[in-house]
mmCIF file of C-alpha atoms and ligand atoms in Angstrom:
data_model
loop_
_atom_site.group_PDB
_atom_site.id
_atom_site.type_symbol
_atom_site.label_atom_id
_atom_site.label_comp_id
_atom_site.label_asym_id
_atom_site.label_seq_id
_atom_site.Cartn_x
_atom_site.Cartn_y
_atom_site.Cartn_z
ATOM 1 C CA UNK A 1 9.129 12.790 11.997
ATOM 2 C CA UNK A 2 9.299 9.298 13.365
ATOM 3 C CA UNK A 3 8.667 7.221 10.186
ATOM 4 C CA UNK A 4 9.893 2.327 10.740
ATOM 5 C CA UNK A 5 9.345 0.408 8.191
ATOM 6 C CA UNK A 6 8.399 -3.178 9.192
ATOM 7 C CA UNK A 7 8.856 -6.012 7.013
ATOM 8 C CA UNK A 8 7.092 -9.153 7.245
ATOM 9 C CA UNK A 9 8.836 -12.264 6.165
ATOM 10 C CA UNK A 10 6.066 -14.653 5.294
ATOM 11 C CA UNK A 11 4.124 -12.270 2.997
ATOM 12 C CA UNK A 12 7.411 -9.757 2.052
ATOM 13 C CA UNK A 13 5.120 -7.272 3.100
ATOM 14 C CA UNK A 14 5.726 -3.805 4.008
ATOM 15 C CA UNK A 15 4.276 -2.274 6.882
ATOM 16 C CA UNK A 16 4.801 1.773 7.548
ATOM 17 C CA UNK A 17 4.303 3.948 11.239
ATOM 18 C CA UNK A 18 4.298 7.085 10.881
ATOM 19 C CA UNK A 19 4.016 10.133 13.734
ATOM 20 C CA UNK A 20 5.391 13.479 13.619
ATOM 21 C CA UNK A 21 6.695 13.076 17.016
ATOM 22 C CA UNK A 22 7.794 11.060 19.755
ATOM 23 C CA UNK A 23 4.274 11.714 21.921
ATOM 24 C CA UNK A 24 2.583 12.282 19.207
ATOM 25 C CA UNK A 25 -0.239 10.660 17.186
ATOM 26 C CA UNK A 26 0.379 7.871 14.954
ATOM 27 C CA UNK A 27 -0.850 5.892 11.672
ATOM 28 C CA UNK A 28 -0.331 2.398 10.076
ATOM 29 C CA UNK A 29 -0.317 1.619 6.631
ATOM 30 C CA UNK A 30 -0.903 -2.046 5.653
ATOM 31 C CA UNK A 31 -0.464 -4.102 8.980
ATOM 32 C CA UNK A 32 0.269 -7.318 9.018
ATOM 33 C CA UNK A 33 -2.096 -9.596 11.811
ATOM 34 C CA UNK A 34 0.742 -11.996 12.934
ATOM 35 C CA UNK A 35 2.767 -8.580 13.333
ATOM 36 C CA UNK A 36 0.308 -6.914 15.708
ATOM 37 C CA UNK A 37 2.116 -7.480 18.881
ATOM 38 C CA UNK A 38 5.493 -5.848 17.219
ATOM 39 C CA UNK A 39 3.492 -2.556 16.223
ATOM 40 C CA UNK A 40 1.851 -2.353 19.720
ATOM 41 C CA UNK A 41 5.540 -2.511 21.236
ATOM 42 C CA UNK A 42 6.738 0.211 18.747
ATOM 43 C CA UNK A 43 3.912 2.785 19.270
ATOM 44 C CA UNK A 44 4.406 2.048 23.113
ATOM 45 C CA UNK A 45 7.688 2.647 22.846
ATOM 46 C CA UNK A 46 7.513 5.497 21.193
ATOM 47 C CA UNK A 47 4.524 6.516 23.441
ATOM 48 C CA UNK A 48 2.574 6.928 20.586
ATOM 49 C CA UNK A 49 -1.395 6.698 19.708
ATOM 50 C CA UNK A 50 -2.215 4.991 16.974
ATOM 51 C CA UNK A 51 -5.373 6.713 15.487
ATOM 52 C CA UNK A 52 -5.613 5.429 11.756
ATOM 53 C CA UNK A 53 -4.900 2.872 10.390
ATOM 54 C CA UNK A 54 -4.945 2.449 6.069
ATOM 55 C CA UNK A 55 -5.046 -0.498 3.923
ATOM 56 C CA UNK A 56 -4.187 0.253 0.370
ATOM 57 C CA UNK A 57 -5.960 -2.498 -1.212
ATOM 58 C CA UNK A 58 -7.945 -6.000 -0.525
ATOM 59 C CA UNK A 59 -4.657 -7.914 -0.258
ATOM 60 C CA UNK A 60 -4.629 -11.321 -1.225
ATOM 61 C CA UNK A 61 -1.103 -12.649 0.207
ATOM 62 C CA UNK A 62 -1.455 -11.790 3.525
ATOM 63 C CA UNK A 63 -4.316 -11.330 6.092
ATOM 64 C CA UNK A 64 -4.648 -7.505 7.549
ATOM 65 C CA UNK A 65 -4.173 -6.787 11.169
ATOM 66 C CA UNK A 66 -6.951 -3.774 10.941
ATOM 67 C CA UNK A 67 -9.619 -4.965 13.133
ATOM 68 C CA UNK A 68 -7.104 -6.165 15.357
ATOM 69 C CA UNK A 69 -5.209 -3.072 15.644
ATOM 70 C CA UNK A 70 -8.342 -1.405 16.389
ATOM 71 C CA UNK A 71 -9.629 -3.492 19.224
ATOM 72 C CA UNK A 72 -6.264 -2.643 20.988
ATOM 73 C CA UNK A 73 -5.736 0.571 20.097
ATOM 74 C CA UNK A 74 -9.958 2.263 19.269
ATOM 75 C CA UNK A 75 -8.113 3.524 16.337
ATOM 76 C CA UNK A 76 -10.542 4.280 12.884
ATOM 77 C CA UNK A 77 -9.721 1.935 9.389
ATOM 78 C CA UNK A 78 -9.203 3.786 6.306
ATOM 79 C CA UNK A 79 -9.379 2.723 2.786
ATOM 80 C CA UNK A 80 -10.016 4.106 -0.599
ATOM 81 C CA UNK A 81 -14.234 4.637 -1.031
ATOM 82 C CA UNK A 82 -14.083 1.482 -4.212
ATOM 83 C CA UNK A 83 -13.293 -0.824 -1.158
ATOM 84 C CA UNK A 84 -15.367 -3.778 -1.064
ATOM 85 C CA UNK A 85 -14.889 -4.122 3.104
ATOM 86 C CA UNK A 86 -18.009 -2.562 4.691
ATOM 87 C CA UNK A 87 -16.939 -2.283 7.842
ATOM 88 C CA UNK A 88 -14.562 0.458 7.261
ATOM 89 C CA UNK A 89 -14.632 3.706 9.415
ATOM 90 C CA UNK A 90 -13.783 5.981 6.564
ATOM 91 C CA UNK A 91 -13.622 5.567 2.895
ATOM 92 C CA UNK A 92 -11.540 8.377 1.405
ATOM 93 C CA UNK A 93 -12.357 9.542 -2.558
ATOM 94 C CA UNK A 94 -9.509 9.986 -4.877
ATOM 95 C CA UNK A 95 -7.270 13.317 -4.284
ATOM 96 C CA UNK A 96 -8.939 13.658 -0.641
ATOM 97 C CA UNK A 97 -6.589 14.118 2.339
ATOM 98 C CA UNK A 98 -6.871 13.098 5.994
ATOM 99 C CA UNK A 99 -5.094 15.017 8.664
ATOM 100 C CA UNK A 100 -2.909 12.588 11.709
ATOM 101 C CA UNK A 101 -1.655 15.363 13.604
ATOM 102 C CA UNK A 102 0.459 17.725 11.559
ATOM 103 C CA UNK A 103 0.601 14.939 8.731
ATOM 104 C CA UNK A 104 -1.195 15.150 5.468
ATOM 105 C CA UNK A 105 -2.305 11.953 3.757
ATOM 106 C CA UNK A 106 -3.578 12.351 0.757
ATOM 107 C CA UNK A 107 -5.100 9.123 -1.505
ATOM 108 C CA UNK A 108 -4.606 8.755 -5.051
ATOM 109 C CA UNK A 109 -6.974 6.491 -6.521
ATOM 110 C CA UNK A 110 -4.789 3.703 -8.484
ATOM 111 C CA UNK A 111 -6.925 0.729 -9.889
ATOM 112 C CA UNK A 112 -5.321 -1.846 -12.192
ATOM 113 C CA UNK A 113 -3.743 -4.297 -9.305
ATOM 114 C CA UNK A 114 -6.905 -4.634 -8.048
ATOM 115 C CA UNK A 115 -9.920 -2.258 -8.791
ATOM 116 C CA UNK A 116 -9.641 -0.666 -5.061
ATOM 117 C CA UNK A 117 -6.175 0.065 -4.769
ATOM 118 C CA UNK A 118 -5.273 3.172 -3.668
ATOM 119 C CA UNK A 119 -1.852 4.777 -3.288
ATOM 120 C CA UNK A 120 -1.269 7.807 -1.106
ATOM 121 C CA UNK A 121 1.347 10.483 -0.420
ATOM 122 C CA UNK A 122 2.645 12.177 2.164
ATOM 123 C CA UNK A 123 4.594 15.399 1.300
ATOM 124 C CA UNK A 124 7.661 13.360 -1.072
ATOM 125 C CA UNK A 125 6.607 9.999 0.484
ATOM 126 C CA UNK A 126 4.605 7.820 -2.073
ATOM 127 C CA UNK A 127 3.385 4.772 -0.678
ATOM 128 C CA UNK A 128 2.175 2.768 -3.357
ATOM 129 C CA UNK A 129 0.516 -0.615 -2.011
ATOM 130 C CA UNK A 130 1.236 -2.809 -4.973
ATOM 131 C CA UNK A 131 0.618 -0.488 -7.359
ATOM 132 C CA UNK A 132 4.366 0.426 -8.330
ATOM 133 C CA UNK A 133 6.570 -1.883 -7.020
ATOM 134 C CA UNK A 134 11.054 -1.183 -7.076
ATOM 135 C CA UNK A 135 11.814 -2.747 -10.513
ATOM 136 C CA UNK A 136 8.379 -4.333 -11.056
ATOM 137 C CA UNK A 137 4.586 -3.592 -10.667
ATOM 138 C CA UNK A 138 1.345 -5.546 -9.038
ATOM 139 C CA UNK A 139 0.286 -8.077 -11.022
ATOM 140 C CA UNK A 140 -3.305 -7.924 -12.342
ATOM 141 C CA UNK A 141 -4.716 -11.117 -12.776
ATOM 142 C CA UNK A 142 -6.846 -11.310 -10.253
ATOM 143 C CA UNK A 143 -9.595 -9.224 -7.889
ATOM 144 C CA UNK A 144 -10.798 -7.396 -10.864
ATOM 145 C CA UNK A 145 -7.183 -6.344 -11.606
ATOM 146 C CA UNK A 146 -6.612 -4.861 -15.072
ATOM 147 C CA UNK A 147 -3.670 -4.017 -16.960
ATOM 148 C CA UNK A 148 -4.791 -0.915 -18.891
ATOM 149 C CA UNK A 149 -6.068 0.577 -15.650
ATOM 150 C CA UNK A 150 -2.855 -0.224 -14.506
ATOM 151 C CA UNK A 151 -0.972 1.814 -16.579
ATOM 152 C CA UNK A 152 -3.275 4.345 -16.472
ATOM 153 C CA UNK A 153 -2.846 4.755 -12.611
ATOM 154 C CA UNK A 154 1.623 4.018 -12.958
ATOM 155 C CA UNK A 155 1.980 6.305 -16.272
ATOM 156 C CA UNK A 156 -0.413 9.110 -15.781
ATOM 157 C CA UNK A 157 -0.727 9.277 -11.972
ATOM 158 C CA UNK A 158 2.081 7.719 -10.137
ATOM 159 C CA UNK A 159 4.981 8.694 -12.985
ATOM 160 C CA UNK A 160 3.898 12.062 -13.082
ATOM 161 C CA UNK A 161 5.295 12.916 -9.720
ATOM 162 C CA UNK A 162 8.593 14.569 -8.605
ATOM 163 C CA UNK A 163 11.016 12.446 -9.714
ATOM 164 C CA UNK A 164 12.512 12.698 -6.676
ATOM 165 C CA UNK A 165 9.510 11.614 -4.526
ATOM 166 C CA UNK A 166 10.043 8.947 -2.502
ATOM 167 C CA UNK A 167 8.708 5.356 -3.394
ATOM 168 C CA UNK A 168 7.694 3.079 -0.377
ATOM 169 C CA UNK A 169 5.678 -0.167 -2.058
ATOM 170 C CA UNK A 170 3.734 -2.882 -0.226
ATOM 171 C CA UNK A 171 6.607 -5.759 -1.137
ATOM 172 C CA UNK A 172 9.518 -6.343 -1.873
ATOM 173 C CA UNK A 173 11.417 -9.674 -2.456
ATOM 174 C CA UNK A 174 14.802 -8.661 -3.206
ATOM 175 C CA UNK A 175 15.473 -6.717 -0.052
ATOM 176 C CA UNK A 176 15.359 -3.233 -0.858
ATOM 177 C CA UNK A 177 13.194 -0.502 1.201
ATOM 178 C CA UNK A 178 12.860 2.164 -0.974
ATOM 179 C CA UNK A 179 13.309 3.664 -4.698
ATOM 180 C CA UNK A 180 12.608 7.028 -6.051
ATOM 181 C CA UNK A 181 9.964 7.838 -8.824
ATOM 182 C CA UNK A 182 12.609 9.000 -10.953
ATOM 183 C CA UNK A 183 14.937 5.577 -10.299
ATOM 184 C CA UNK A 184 11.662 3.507 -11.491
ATOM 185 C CA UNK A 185 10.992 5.374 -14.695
ATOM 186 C CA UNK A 186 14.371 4.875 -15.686
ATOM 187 C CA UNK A 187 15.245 1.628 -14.201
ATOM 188 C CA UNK A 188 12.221 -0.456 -13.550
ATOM 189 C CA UNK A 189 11.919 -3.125 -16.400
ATOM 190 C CA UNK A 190 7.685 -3.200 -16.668
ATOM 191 C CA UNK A 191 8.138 0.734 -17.457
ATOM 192 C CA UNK A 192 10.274 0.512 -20.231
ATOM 193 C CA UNK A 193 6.790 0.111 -22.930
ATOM 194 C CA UNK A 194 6.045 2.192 -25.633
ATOM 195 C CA UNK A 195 2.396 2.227 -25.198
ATOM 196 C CA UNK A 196 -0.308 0.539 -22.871
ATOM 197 C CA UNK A 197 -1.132 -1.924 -25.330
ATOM 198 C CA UNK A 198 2.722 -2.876 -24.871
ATOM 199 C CA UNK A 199 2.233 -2.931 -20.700
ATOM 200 C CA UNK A 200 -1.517 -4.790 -21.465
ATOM 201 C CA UNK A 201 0.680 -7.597 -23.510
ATOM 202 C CA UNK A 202 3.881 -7.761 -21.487
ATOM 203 C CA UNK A 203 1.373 -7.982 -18.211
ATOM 204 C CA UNK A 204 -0.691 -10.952 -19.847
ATOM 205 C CA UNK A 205 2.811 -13.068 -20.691
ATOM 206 C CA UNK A 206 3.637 -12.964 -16.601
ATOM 207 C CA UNK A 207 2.636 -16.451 -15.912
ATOM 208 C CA UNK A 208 2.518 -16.482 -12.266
ATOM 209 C CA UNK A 209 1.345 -19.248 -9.868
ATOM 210 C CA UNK A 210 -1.725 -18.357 -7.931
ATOM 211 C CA UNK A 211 -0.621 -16.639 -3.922
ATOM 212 C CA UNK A 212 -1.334 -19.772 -1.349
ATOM 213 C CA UNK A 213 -4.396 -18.852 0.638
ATOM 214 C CA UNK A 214 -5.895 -16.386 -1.774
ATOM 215 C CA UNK A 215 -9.515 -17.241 -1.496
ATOM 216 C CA UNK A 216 -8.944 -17.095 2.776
ATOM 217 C CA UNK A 217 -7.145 -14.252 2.938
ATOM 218 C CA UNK A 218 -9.836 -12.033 0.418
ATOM 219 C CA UNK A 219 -12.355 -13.011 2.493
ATOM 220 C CA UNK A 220 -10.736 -12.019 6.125
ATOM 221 C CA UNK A 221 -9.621 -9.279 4.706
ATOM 222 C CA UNK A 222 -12.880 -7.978 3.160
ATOM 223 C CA UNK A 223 -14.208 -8.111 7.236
ATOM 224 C CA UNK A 224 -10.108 -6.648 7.563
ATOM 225 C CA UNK A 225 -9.081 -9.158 9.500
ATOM 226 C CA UNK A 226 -11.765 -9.876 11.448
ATOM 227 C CA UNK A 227 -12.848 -13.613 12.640
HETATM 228 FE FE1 FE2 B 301 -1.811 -6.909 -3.381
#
């Protein structure tokens, strides 16, 4: 499988490309605009074609490179069907699966970061938007986020996994590329509640300054990216 992770240093986003061979046809999870030109050179490289491309969520840090990506490349945009972006080829429900190839994708229906986030897995591979983050979790105080639906989706969804499935988030700021369902449950400090009252208080005490560009980047990225 040919599987790069691209980070992006303004936003600390992750970006995923996936094919099962060299040749072969490829997906994008949560491009990056300003990064379009790097994926093109990858998936050239690689002589692949892209043919999907998936955004987890709405995001509000960075804009998506979607619509881009898909003038260059004809390839179809995917989210989860609580999307608010109209324009989106396909809109998968919770627990469906979409074939690239010989890859299964299936999406896991995740609200609580925002009320259309999505995760989705791929065999061990969990990538989790900003649902489950390594050692912390998507904040939820804005785009209709909400904490109890947040645990729901980390404690009874995500968390009931293999613990040896593999975790791929959205961000990180601290460097690392990759944890393991069992490493968060143990590790990750927002898990460590007794209850989701306990998550619903500990998530209301966060404080956290507003992302720059918010408002501009929800509203590109509800057209996903387009002008
Ligand atoms: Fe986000």
């Amino acid at each position: 499988m040919i599987f790069r992770q691209v980070f992006d240093n303004k936003s600390s986003t992750y970006t995923y490309l996936i094919a099962s061979a060299k040749g072969r046809e490829a997906l994008i999870i949560d491009p990056v605009i300003e990064n379009v030109d790097i994926y093109i050179s990858l998936l050239n490289e690689l002589e692949l074609k892209l043919v999907k491309v998936i955004d987890t969520h709405i995001h509000a840090d960075h804009v998506t490179g979607a619509s881009d990506l898909k003038i260059k490349t004809s390839c179809t945009t995917v989210m989860g069907e609580n999307t608010p972006a109209d324009s989106v080829d396909i809109k998968l429900r919770d627990e469906e699966t979409i074939k690239i190839d010989q890859l299964e994708i299936k999406a896991m229906y995740t609200p609580g970061h925002t009320s259309d986030s999505y995760s989705f897995l791929m065999d061990n591979y969990l990538f989790s938007g900003d649902t489950l983050l390594i050692n912390g979790t998507g904040r939820t105080d804005f785009q209709n986020g909400n904490s109890k639906d947040a645990y729901n989706s980390i404690f009874n969804k995500l968390l009931k996994l293999p613990e040896d499935t593999i975790l791929y988030p959205g961000h990180d700021y601290n460097g690392k590329k990759s944890s393991t369902i069992g490493n968060e449950k143990k590790f990750n400090p927002r898990l460590q509640v007794k209850d989701a009252d306990q998550y619903v208080e500990l998530m209301s005490n966060l404080n956290l300054a507003k992302p720059k560009l918010i408002d501009i980047n929800v509203s590109k990225n509800i057209r996903l990216g387009a002008n």
